[in-house]
Amino acid sequence: MQRYFILEDEQWSDEAVTIIGDDVHHIYRVMRSQPGDQIICTGRNGATAICAIEAISSNQVTARIMEWVRQDVELPINVTIAQGLPKGDKFELILQKGTELGATSFIPYKAERSIVVWDEKKMRKKQQRFEKIVKEASEQSHRSLIPTIQDSVTLKQLLELSKQYDACIFAYEEEARSSDFQSFATVLKKLQRGMNLIICIGPEGGFSENEAKALTERDFQAVRFGPRILRTETAAIYALASISYHFEELEWDT
Amino acid sequence: MQRYFILEDEQWSDEAVTIIGDDVHHIYRVMRSQPGDQIICTGRNGATAICAIEAISSNQVTARIMEWVRQDVELPINVTIAQGLPKGDKFELILQKGTELGATSFIPYKAERSIVVWDEKKMRKKQQRFEKIVKEASEQSHRSLIPTIQDSVTLKQLLELSKQYDACIFAYEEEARSSDFQSFATVLKKLQRGMNLIICIGPEGGFSENEAKALTERDFQAVRFGPRILRTETAAIYALASISYHFEELEWDT
């Protein structure tokens, strides 16, 4: 069943959902749905219902709420990925894969070794594209929430933001090279369900010594993600997959 | 230190390594190395040495072996990714990320729902590009082995090949939707270091019922990779990251 995020409260009544905008095109033209077909609708708060389409026109679809469903598809830990601005379209890959893997939010930050500069003029368009990527990835992976994407920040601002989190870590290449490393598992074992974790990842060239020092001073723990050296876009994916494995697969099994 | 794979035995003597081909261009033009600079050289068998450059010309570099190093950067489990042919350049993403995350080999297979057809004529060129991707990703992630890429097979051939493995699993979307699912952790806990695991992943449309039945009959166990529905290219990445986390981070910590 196809899932749609219906984000405005006025689109929901007690009995029905009114769908407008791009989703109508998807239902009408892409899926070629008919009255009677069922879809899944999810509201801003994650509440999710199976709905039956009642009426379709080119600019609006009405669907009757058939059944509310309880779904446990969100990671038990709220994970924020703070990503040093990478080159090319890597940030988009991180948004898409990170959303599939359950991230709660993304904060791009201007790292010392970030080569790319995000043009302020183009930011609005870029932000719209980013929002579209996480919305589509949330729908595709059947999530009940859409991750948020914050405006890009400096490291100083990021260190301030980090106060809101229960645990702060950063992926440090030197840990992967060291035989006396801090295992990612040591950190995850200390976390409890519902806690907020921020994971800071460097851009292509990694963290400068200054950055690593500043992060450590603000209680970010250096961890390694296995002994191999990962590309910047692979680090976020590794972290989220491991968190899913730890809390959703391993703990389920014990 | 930059790593190079020097794969022909005749390039190695007891004291020195002779580097030819593309790597010379990389050393000479990209890294602009000078005599005296150190590099890491790895042979076909994974043996790895720190070497000092002695002589550089436009078509050959000679480097003296300074010190053999023992490195533990390979996954303790040999993992083969059997990937249903996906669309576009997704297989290349799987090769690159899978190599970074420690895969031993890749087997593309023609799934019932694979839309793409790999043109026999273009296969030689494609294979060369694939080999280049895994070689570069191995160097970049500092691995001591380069994964192998096998010729594409049918599901029937894949089932035959699977006899060589200690454990066989497939990523089944229905498991992610079920509340009575088999956890990936249940499988990993039974594996011992050195064992061979094959992970079969469907193309964009997933496995057909026939395929799921055939796999199950040949002792492939259905698993889920978390409760969210992952894209085909994300499934291989999730599996490898979890295996690294389980055997390299979690077990190290206990």
Short mmCIF file of C-alpha atoms in Angstrom, two decimals:
data_model
loop_
_atom_site.label_atom_id
_atom_site.label_comp_id
_atom_site.label_asym_id
_atom_site.label_seq_id
_atom_site.Cartn_x
_atom_site.Cartn_y
_atom_site.Cartn_z
CA MET A 1 0.00 0.00 0.00
CA GLN A 2 1.38 3.43 -0.88
CA ARG A 3 1.99 5.83 2.00
CA TYR A 4 1.38 9.60 1.90
CA PHE A 5 2.31 12.23 4.47
CA ILE A 6 -0.63 14.59 5.03
CA LEU A 7 0.94 17.33 7.07
CA GLU A 8 -1.68 20.06 7.54
CA ASP A 9 -4.16 19.52 10.39
CA GLU A 10 -7.01 21.00 8.32
CA GLN A 11 -6.57 18.13 5.84
CA TRP A 12 -7.78 15.72 8.54
CA SER A 13 -11.34 15.38 9.83
CA ASP A 14 -12.54 12.62 12.16
CA GLU A 15 -13.71 10.52 9.23
CA ALA A 16 -11.67 11.53 6.20
CA VAL A 17 -8.45 12.92 4.77
CA THR A 18 -8.26 15.52 2.01
CA ILE A 19 -5.20 15.22 -0.18
CA ILE A 20 -3.93 18.10 -2.32
CA GLY A 21 -0.75 19.11 -4.15
CA ASP A 22 1.91 16.73 -5.56
CA ASP A 23 0.40 13.68 -3.86
CA VAL A 24 -2.75 14.03 -5.98
CA HIS A 25 -0.65 13.77 -9.12
CA HIS A 26 1.03 10.67 -7.66
CA ILE A 27 -2.30 9.01 -6.77
CA TYR A 28 -4.08 10.05 -9.97
CA ARG A 29 -1.38 9.83 -12.64
CA VAL A 30 1.42 7.64 -11.28
CA MET A 31 -0.49 5.02 -9.27
CA ARG A 32 -3.69 5.41 -11.38
CA SER A 33 -5.70 4.71 -8.24
CA GLN A 34 -9.45 4.26 -8.37
CA PRO A 35 -12.16 4.96 -5.76
CA GLY A 36 -12.11 2.04 -3.34
CA ASP A 37 -8.31 1.60 -3.48
CA GLN A 38 -6.58 1.73 -0.12
CA ILE A 39 -3.69 3.99 0.86
CA ILE A 40 -1.82 4.73 4.09
CA CYS A 41 -2.00 8.30 5.40
CA THR A 42 0.31 9.64 8.10
CA GLY A 43 -0.13 12.97 9.87
CA ARG A 44 2.46 15.38 11.20
CA ASN A 45 2.49 13.66 14.61
CA GLY A 46 3.10 10.22 13.11
CA ALA A 47 -0.50 9.02 13.56
CA THR A 48 -1.19 6.59 10.75
CA ALA A 49 -4.43 5.31 9.20
CA ILE A 50 -5.44 2.95 6.44
CA CYS A 51 -7.79 4.94 4.21
CA ALA A 52 -10.04 4.08 1.26
CA ILE A 53 -10.17 6.53 -1.63
CA GLU A 54 -13.67 7.95 -2.09
CA ALA A 55 -13.30 10.62 -4.73
CA ILE A 56 -10.51 11.57 -7.13
CA SER A 57 -10.22 14.70 -9.23
CA SER A 58 -7.19 16.26 -10.89
CA ASN A 59 -6.51 18.55 -7.93
CA GLN A 60 -7.97 16.74 -4.90
CA VAL A 61 -8.40 13.26 -3.47
CA THR A 62 -10.73 12.40 -0.57
CA ALA A 63 -10.09 9.22 1.41
CA ARG A 64 -12.18 7.74 4.24
CA ILE A 65 -10.30 6.66 7.38
CA MET A 66 -10.86 2.90 7.77
CA GLU A 67 -8.52 1.91 10.57
CA TRP A 68 -5.88 3.53 12.75
CA VAL A 69 -2.67 1.52 12.86
CA ARG A 70 0.01 1.38 15.51
CA GLN A 71 3.41 1.10 13.91
CA ASP A 72 6.78 0.68 15.49
CA VAL A 73 8.99 1.74 12.65
CA GLU A 74 10.91 4.59 14.28
CA LEU A 75 14.38 4.04 15.81
CA PRO A 76 14.15 3.81 19.62
CA ILE A 77 16.98 6.41 19.85
CA ASN A 78 16.59 9.88 18.33
CA VAL A 79 19.63 10.29 16.12
CA THR A 80 20.85 13.61 14.72
CA ILE A 81 23.50 13.49 12.01
CA ALA A 82 25.73 16.59 12.10
CA GLN A 83 27.48 16.38 8.75
CA GLY A 84 30.49 18.44 7.70
CA LEU A 85 29.53 19.89 4.28
CA PRO A 86 30.68 17.36 1.69
CA LYS A 87 31.34 17.84 -2.01
CA GLY A 88 28.92 17.26 -4.91
CA ASP A 89 25.63 15.51 -4.21
CA LYS A 90 26.89 13.47 -1.26
CA PHE A 91 24.73 15.36 1.23
CA GLU A 92 21.69 14.29 -0.77
CA LEU A 93 22.80 10.66 -0.58
CA ILE A 94 23.23 11.04 3.19
CA LEU A 95 19.73 12.54 3.49
CA GLN A 96 18.14 9.76 1.45
CA LYS A 97 19.96 6.82 3.06
CA GLY A 98 19.90 8.39 6.54
CA THR A 99 16.12 8.79 6.29
CA GLU A 100 15.64 5.18 5.18
CA LEU A 101 17.74 4.10 8.16
CA GLY A 102 15.75 6.10 10.70
CA ALA A 103 17.55 9.41 11.38
CA THR A 104 15.55 12.05 13.31
CA SER A 105 17.31 15.13 12.00
CA PHE A 106 20.22 16.42 9.98
CA ILE A 107 22.45 19.43 10.70
CA PRO A 108 24.91 20.43 7.97
CA TYR A 109 27.94 22.30 9.36
CA LYS A 110 30.80 24.21 7.82
CA ALA A 111 33.88 22.21 8.77
CA GLU A 112 37.41 23.55 8.54
CA ARG A 113 38.15 21.15 5.70
CA SER A 114 34.82 21.61 3.87
CA ILE A 115 35.77 22.72 0.37
CA VAL A 116 32.25 23.43 -0.81
CA VAL A 117 30.49 26.70 0.01
CA TRP A 118 26.70 26.70 0.06
CA ASP A 119 25.62 29.75 -1.88
CA GLU A 120 23.06 31.72 0.19
CA LYS A 121 21.16 32.64 -2.97
CA LYS A 122 20.70 29.04 -4.01
CA MET A 123 19.90 27.86 -0.50
CA ARG A 124 16.14 28.19 -0.79
CA LYS A 125 16.02 25.97 -3.85
CA LYS A 126 18.50 23.57 -2.29
CA GLN A 127 16.43 23.40 0.91
CA GLN A 128 13.30 22.58 -1.11
CA ARG A 129 15.15 19.75 -2.86
CA PHE A 130 16.42 18.44 0.49
CA GLU A 131 12.88 18.48 1.97
CA LYS A 132 11.59 16.57 -1.05
CA ILE A 133 14.32 13.91 -0.67
CA VAL A 134 13.56 13.21 3.00
CA LYS A 135 9.78 13.23 2.42
CA GLU A 136 10.05 10.73 -0.44
CA ALA A 137 12.53 8.53 1.45
CA SER A 138 10.23 8.54 4.50
CA GLU A 139 7.31 7.43 2.35
CA GLN A 140 9.36 4.83 0.54
CA SER A 141 10.72 3.30 3.76
CA HIS A 142 7.28 3.43 5.45
CA ARG A 143 8.39 5.72 8.27
CA SER A 144 5.84 7.51 10.42
CA LEU A 145 7.95 10.68 10.78
CA ILE A 146 9.85 12.87 8.36
CA PRO A 147 13.32 13.91 9.59
CA THR A 148 14.03 17.62 9.94
CA ILE A 149 16.86 19.39 8.12
CA GLN A 150 18.29 22.34 9.98
CA ASP A 151 20.07 25.35 8.50
CA SER A 152 23.82 24.95 8.20
CA VAL A 153 25.82 26.03 11.25
CA THR A 154 29.40 26.71 12.28
CA LEU A 155 31.24 24.30 14.58
CA LYS A 156 30.81 26.85 17.38
CA GLN A 157 27.03 26.87 16.89
CA LEU A 158 27.05 23.08 16.70
CA LEU A 159 28.86 22.85 20.04
CA GLU A 160 26.18 25.07 21.55
CA LEU A 161 23.39 22.93 20.08
CA SER A 162 25.01 19.79 21.45
CA LYS A 163 23.96 20.72 24.99
CA GLN A 164 20.44 19.47 24.15
CA TYR A 165 21.66 15.91 23.61
CA ASP A 166 22.08 13.02 26.04
CA ALA A 167 25.13 11.73 24.19
CA CYS A 168 27.53 13.26 21.66
CA ILE A 169 30.00 11.32 19.53
CA PHE A 170 32.22 12.01 16.55
CA ALA A 171 33.65 9.62 13.99
CA TYR A 172 37.40 10.00 14.25
CA GLU A 173 39.67 8.44 11.67
CA GLU A 174 42.50 8.22 14.21
CA GLU A 175 40.33 5.86 16.32
CA ALA A 176 40.05 3.47 13.37
CA ARG A 177 43.84 3.44 13.09
CA SER A 178 44.49 2.99 16.80
CA SER A 179 44.66 -0.36 18.60
CA ASP A 180 43.44 1.35 21.77
CA PHE A 181 40.21 2.64 20.26
CA GLN A 182 36.84 3.42 21.78
CA SER A 183 34.31 0.99 20.37
CA PHE A 184 31.02 2.38 19.06
CA ALA A 185 29.35 -0.44 21.05
CA THR A 186 30.64 0.98 24.35
CA VAL A 187 28.64 4.14 23.64
CA LEU A 188 25.48 2.42 22.40
CA LYS A 189 25.31 0.10 25.42
CA LYS A 190 25.00 3.14 27.69
CA LEU A 191 22.05 4.62 25.77
CA GLN A 192 18.46 4.08 26.76
CA ARG A 193 15.38 4.18 24.58
CA GLY A 194 14.09 7.69 23.98
CA MET A 195 17.50 9.33 24.43
CA ASN A 196 18.89 11.90 21.99
CA LEU A 197 22.21 11.15 20.31
CA ILE A 198 24.16 13.49 18.03
CA ILE A 199 26.79 12.04 15.69
CA CYS A 200 29.26 14.48 14.20
CA ILE A 201 30.96 13.43 10.96
CA GLY A 202 33.78 15.27 9.21
CA PRO A 203 33.85 16.25 5.52
CA GLU A 204 36.10 14.47 2.97
CA GLY A 205 39.35 15.47 4.65
CA GLY A 206 38.12 14.54 8.14
CA PHE A 207 38.40 16.72 11.24
CA SER A 208 41.30 19.08 11.82
CA GLU A 209 43.20 18.63 15.08
CA ASN A 210 41.61 21.87 16.34
CA GLU A 211 38.13 20.56 15.64
CA ALA A 212 38.82 17.21 17.29
CA LYS A 213 40.13 19.08 20.33
CA ALA A 214 37.09 21.41 20.49
CA LEU A 215 34.69 18.48 20.16
CA THR A 216 36.47 16.47 22.86
CA GLU A 217 36.42 19.45 25.22
CA ARG A 218 32.66 19.66 24.78
CA ASP A 219 32.15 16.02 25.74
CA PHE A 220 31.96 14.58 22.25
CA GLN A 221 33.45 11.09 22.46
CA ALA A 222 35.65 9.90 19.59
CA VAL A 223 34.55 6.51 18.22
CA ARG A 224 35.50 4.33 15.32
CA PHE A 225 33.05 2.71 12.91
CA GLY A 226 35.02 -0.48 12.28
CA PRO A 227 38.74 -0.65 11.42
CA ARG A 228 38.43 0.45 7.80
CA ILE A 229 38.58 4.08 6.68
CA LEU A 230 35.11 5.07 5.47
CA ARG A 231 34.20 7.86 3.08
CA THR A 232 32.32 10.71 4.75
CA GLU A 233 28.94 9.67 3.27
CA THR A 234 29.44 6.06 4.37
CA ALA A 235 30.08 6.99 8.02
CA ALA A 236 26.53 8.26 8.67
CA ILE A 237 25.08 5.17 7.01
CA TYR A 238 27.30 2.86 9.08
CA ALA A 239 26.28 4.62 12.30
CA LEU A 240 22.53 4.46 11.63
CA ALA A 241 22.60 0.83 10.41
CA SER A 242 24.53 -0.17 13.56
CA ILE A 243 22.07 1.67 15.81
CA SER A 244 19.16 -0.09 14.09
CA TYR A 245 20.96 -3.43 14.43
CA HIS A 246 21.77 -2.82 18.10
CA PHE A 247 18.35 -1.61 19.26
CA GLU A 248 15.96 -3.22 16.76
CA GLU A 249 17.58 -6.56 15.92
CA LEU A 250 20.03 -7.50 18.68
CA GLU A 251 17.96 -6.34 21.66
CA TRP A 252 14.86 -7.92 20.20
CA ASP A 253 16.73 -11.21 20.09
CA THR A 254 17.92 -11.29 23.71
CA MET B 1 50.07 7.24 3.83
CA GLN B 2 48.66 6.30 0.44
CA ARG B 3 48.08 2.60 -0.21
CA TYR B 4 48.65 0.84 -3.56
CA PHE B 5 47.74 -2.69 -4.56
CA ILE B 6 50.66 -4.29 -6.41
CA LEU B 7 49.08 -7.44 -7.76
CA GLU B 8 51.69 -9.14 -9.98
CA ASP B 9 54.22 -11.34 -8.17
CA GLU B 10 57.01 -10.23 -10.55
CA GLN B 11 56.54 -6.66 -9.24
CA TRP B 12 57.82 -7.81 -5.84
CA SER B 13 61.43 -8.72 -4.99
CA ASP B 14 62.73 -9.40 -1.48
CA GLU B 15 63.86 -5.79 -1.11
CA ALA B 16 61.73 -3.68 -3.41
CA VAL B 17 58.46 -3.15 -5.27
CA THR B 18 58.19 -2.04 -8.88
CA ILE B 19 55.07 -0.01 -9.63
CA ILE B 20 53.73 0.43 -13.17
CA GLY B 21 50.46 1.49 -14.88
CA ASP B 22 47.83 3.86 -13.43
CA ASP B 23 49.41 3.88 -9.96
CA VAL B 24 52.52 5.60 -11.39
CA HIS B 25 50.35 8.43 -12.66
CA HIS B 26 48.75 8.68 -9.20
CA ILE B 27 52.12 8.74 -7.39
CA TYR B 28 53.83 11.03 -9.91
CA ARG B 29 51.08 13.46 -10.96
CA VAL B 30 48.33 13.31 -8.33
CA MET B 31 50.32 12.87 -5.10
CA ARG B 32 53.46 14.53 -6.56
CA SER B 33 55.55 12.18 -4.44
CA GLN B 34 59.31 12.54 -4.20
CA PRO B 35 62.06 9.95 -3.59
CA GLY B 36 62.10 9.30 0.15
CA ASP B 37 58.31 9.59 0.55
CA GLN B 38 56.65 6.57 2.13
CA ILE B 39 53.74 4.58 0.71
CA ILE B 40 51.95 1.38 1.69
CA CYS B 41 52.10 -1.50 -0.77
CA THR B 42 49.84 -4.55 -0.57
CA GLY B 43 50.29 -7.74 -2.60
CA ARG B 44 47.67 -10.10 -4.02
CA ASN B 45 47.72 -12.22 -0.83
CA GLY B 46 47.13 -9.23 1.45
CA ALA B 47 50.76 -8.99 2.65
CA THR B 48 51.42 -5.33 3.36
CA ALA B 49 54.63 -3.33 3.64
CA ILE B 50 55.61 0.27 4.31
CA CYS B 51 57.90 1.24 1.43
CA ALA B 52 60.11 4.26 0.70
CA ILE B 53 60.15 5.58 -2.87
CA GLU B 54 63.62 5.30 -4.42
CA ALA B 55 63.12 6.30 -8.04
CA ILE B 56 60.29 7.90 -9.99
CA SER B 57 59.90 8.17 -13.74
CA SER B 58 56.81 8.83 -15.84
CA ASN B 59 56.16 5.10 -16.37
CA GLN B 60 57.72 3.37 -13.33
CA VAL B 61 58.24 3.85 -9.61
CA THR B 62 60.63 1.77 -7.47
CA ALA B 63 60.08 1.61 -3.72
CA ARG B 64 62.24 -0.10 -1.09
CA ILE B 65 60.45 -2.33 1.44
CA MET B 66 61.07 -0.80 4.89
CA GLU B 67 58.79 -2.80 7.19
CA TRP B 68 56.15 -5.51 6.91
CA VAL B 69 52.97 -4.65 8.79
CA ARG B 70 50.32 -6.90 10.25
CA GLN B 71 46.90 -5.38 9.79
CA ASP B 72 43.55 -6.56 10.98
CA VAL B 73 41.27 -4.63 8.70
CA GLU B 74 39.33 -7.47 7.09
CA LEU B 75 35.90 -8.55 8.39
CA PRO B 76 36.17 -11.73 10.51
CA ILE B 77 33.34 -13.25 8.40
CA ASN B 78 33.69 -13.67 4.64
CA VAL B 79 30.60 -11.99 3.20
CA THR B 80 29.35 -12.46 -0.35
CA ILE B 81 26.66 -10.07 -1.59
CA ALA B 82 24.41 -11.73 -4.19
CA GLN B 83 22.63 -8.74 -5.67
CA GLY B 84 19.58 -8.89 -7.95
CA LEU B 85 20.49 -6.66 -10.94
CA PRO B 86 19.32 -3.15 -10.01
CA LYS B 87 18.61 -0.20 -12.28
CA GLY B 88 21.00 2.61 -13.26
CA ASP B 89 24.30 2.91 -11.46
CA LYS B 90 23.09 1.37 -8.19
CA PHE B 91 25.27 -1.71 -8.61
CA GLU B 92 28.30 0.59 -8.72
CA LEU B 93 27.21 2.24 -5.47
CA ILE B 94 26.83 -1.22 -3.89
CA LEU B 95 30.33 -2.20 -5.09
CA GLN B 96 31.90 0.97 -3.73
CA LYS B 97 30.14 1.04 -0.36
CA GLY B 98 30.23 -2.76 0.03
CA THR B 99 33.99 -2.71 -0.49
CA GLU B 100 34.49 0.07 2.07
CA LEU B 101 32.43 -1.98 4.52
CA GLY B 102 34.46 -5.17 4.05
CA ALA B 103 32.63 -7.45 1.55
CA THR B 104 34.64 -10.42 0.24
CA SER B 105 32.84 -10.85 -3.08
CA PHE B 106 29.89 -9.77 -5.18
CA ILE B 107 27.66 -11.93 -7.38
CA PRO B 108 25.14 -10.08 -9.59
CA TYR B 109 22.14 -12.25 -10.49
CA LYS B 110 19.24 -11.91 -12.88
CA ALA B 111 16.19 -11.73 -10.63
CA GLU B 112 12.64 -12.25 -11.87
CA ARG B 113 11.89 -8.58 -11.20
CA SER B 114 15.19 -7.22 -12.56
CA ILE B 115 14.20 -4.76 -15.26
CA VAL B 116 17.70 -4.07 -16.52
CA VAL B 117 19.45 -6.42 -18.96
CA TRP B 118 23.23 -6.41 -18.98
CA ASP B 119 24.25 -6.26 -22.61
CA GLU B 120 26.83 -9.01 -23.30
CA LYS B 121 28.67 -6.71 -25.72
CA LYS B 122 29.15 -4.01 -23.14
CA MET B 123 29.99 -6.44 -20.34
CA ARG B 124 33.75 -6.36 -20.84
CA LYS B 125 33.87 -2.60 -20.46
CA LYS B 126 31.41 -2.73 -17.55
CA GLN B 127 33.52 -5.41 -15.81
CA GLN B 128 36.62 -3.21 -16.17
CA ARG B 129 34.78 -0.29 -14.57
CA PHE B 130 33.54 -2.54 -11.76
CA GLU B 131 37.09 -3.82 -11.09
CA LYS B 132 38.36 -0.24 -10.97
CA ILE B 133 35.67 0.76 -8.44
CA VAL B 134 36.48 -2.07 -5.99
CA LYS B 135 40.24 -1.55 -6.36
CA GLU B 136 39.96 2.17 -5.63
CA ALA B 137 37.52 1.63 -2.75
CA SER B 138 39.87 -0.99 -1.25
CA GLU B 139 42.77 1.45 -1.42
CA GLN B 140 40.71 4.30 -0.05
CA SER B 141 39.41 2.27 2.90
CA HIS B 142 42.88 0.77 3.59
CA ARG B 143 41.80 -2.82 3.06
CA SER B 144 44.36 -5.57 2.56
CA LEU B 145 42.24 -7.49 0.04
CA ILE B 146 40.25 -6.49 -3.06
CA PRO B 147 36.79 -8.11 -3.29
CA THR B 148 36.08 -10.30 -6.30
CA ILE B 149 33.21 -9.62 -8.72
CA GLN B 150 31.79 -12.73 -10.32
CA ASP B 151 29.97 -12.97 -13.65
CA SER B 152 26.22 -12.54 -13.42
CA VAL B 153 24.26 -15.75 -12.77
CA THR B 154 20.67 -17.00 -12.81
CA LEU B 155 18.88 -17.80 -9.56
CA LYS B 156 19.34 -21.50 -10.34
CA GLN B 157 23.11 -21.05 -10.65
CA LEU B 158 23.10 -18.97 -7.47
CA LEU B 159 21.35 -21.77 -5.56
CA GLU B 160 24.05 -24.17 -6.77
CA LEU B 161 26.82 -21.79 -5.70
CA SER B 162 25.24 -21.41 -2.26
CA LYS B 163 26.35 -24.95 -1.30
CA GLN B 164 29.84 -23.57 -0.69
CA TYR B 165 28.64 -21.33 2.13
CA ASP B 166 28.27 -21.96 5.87
CA ALA B 167 25.20 -19.74 6.08
CA CYS B 168 22.76 -18.33 3.52
CA ILE B 169 20.28 -15.53 4.15
CA PHE B 170 18.02 -13.32 2.07
CA ALA B 171 16.57 -9.91 2.88
CA TYR B 172 12.82 -10.37 2.74
CA GLU B 173 10.52 -7.37 2.82
CA GLU B 174 7.73 -9.48 4.34
CA GLU B 175 9.94 -10.12 7.40
CA ALA B 176 10.22 -6.36 7.99
CA ARG B 177 6.42 -6.14 7.93
CA SER B 178 5.83 -9.13 10.20
CA SER B 179 5.71 -8.98 13.98
CA ASP B 180 6.96 -12.58 14.10
CA PHE B 181 10.14 -11.89 12.17
CA GLN B 182 13.53 -13.57 12.20
CA SER B 183 16.06 -11.09 13.57
CA PHE B 184 19.32 -10.64 11.69
CA ALA B 185 21.03 -10.92 15.09
CA THR B 186 19.77 -14.52 15.54
CA VAL B 187 21.75 -15.45 12.42
CA LEU B 188 24.90 -13.49 13.25
CA LYS B 189 25.13 -14.95 16.76
CA LYS B 190 25.46 -18.44 15.28
CA LEU B 191 28.34 -17.49 12.99
CA GLN B 192 31.96 -18.06 13.91
CA ARG B 193 34.99 -16.19 12.70
CA GLY B 194 36.27 -17.43 9.35
CA MET B 195 32.86 -18.67 8.19
CA ASN B 196 31.43 -17.87 4.77
CA LEU B 197 28.09 -16.07 4.58
CA ILE B 198 26.09 -15.28 1.45
CA ILE B 199 23.44 -12.56 1.57
CA CYS B 200 20.93 -12.52 -1.26
CA ILE B 201 19.20 -9.19 -1.97
CA GLY B 202 16.34 -8.63 -4.40
CA PRO B 203 16.21 -5.92 -7.10
CA GLU B 204 13.94 -2.85 -6.81
CA GLY B 205 10.69 -4.85 -6.80
CA GLY B 206 11.98 -7.37 -4.25
CA PHE B 207 11.73 -11.15 -4.58
CA SER B 208 8.81 -12.87 -6.30
CA GLU B 209 6.97 -15.49 -4.25
CA ASN B 210 8.57 -18.18 -6.42
CA GLU B 211 12.04 -16.89 -5.70
CA ALA B 212 11.38 -16.63 -1.95
CA LYS B 213 10.11 -20.23 -2.02
CA ALA B 214 13.13 -21.50 -4.00
CA LEU B 215 15.55 -19.71 -1.67
CA THR B 216 13.82 -21.06 1.45
CA GLU B 217 13.88 -24.60 0.07
CA ARG B 218 17.64 -24.30 -0.39
CA ASP B 219 18.18 -23.30 3.24
CA PHE B 220 18.33 -19.55 2.73
CA GLN B 221 16.86 -17.98 5.87
CA ALA B 222 14.64 -14.92 5.49
CA VAL B 223 15.76 -12.02 7.70
CA ARG B 224 14.78 -8.43 8.16
CA PHE B 225 17.21 -5.50 8.31
CA GLY B 226 15.25 -3.39 10.80
CA PRO B 227 11.53 -2.57 10.56
CA ARG B 228 11.79 0.01 7.79
CA ILE B 229 11.59 -0.87 4.09
CA LEU B 230 15.05 -0.30 2.58
CA ARG B 231 15.89 0.38 -1.05
CA THR B 232 17.77 -2.47 -2.70
CA GLU B 233 21.13 -0.64 -2.61
CA THR B 234 20.68 0.21 1.09
CA ALA B 235 20.09 -3.41 2.12
CA ALA B 236 23.64 -4.59 1.29
CA ILE B 237 25.08 -1.59 3.11
CA TYR B 238 22.91 -2.23 6.19
CA ALA B 239 23.95 -5.90 6.27
CA LEU B 240 27.69 -5.20 6.02
CA ALA B 241 27.65 -2.33 8.55
CA SER B 242 25.76 -4.56 11.03
CA ILE B 243 28.24 -7.41 10.53
CA SER B 244 31.12 -5.01 11.16
CA TYR B 245 29.36 -3.64 14.23
CA HIS B 246 28.59 -7.13 15.56
CA PHE B 247 32.03 -8.72 15.07
CA GLU B 248 34.39 -5.74 15.16
CA GLU B 249 32.79 -3.34 17.66
CA LEU B 250 30.38 -5.26 19.89
CA GLU B 251 32.46 -8.42 20.35
CA TRP B 252 35.56 -6.35 20.95
CA ASP B 253 33.72 -4.60 23.76
CA THR B 254 32.57 -7.73 25.64
#
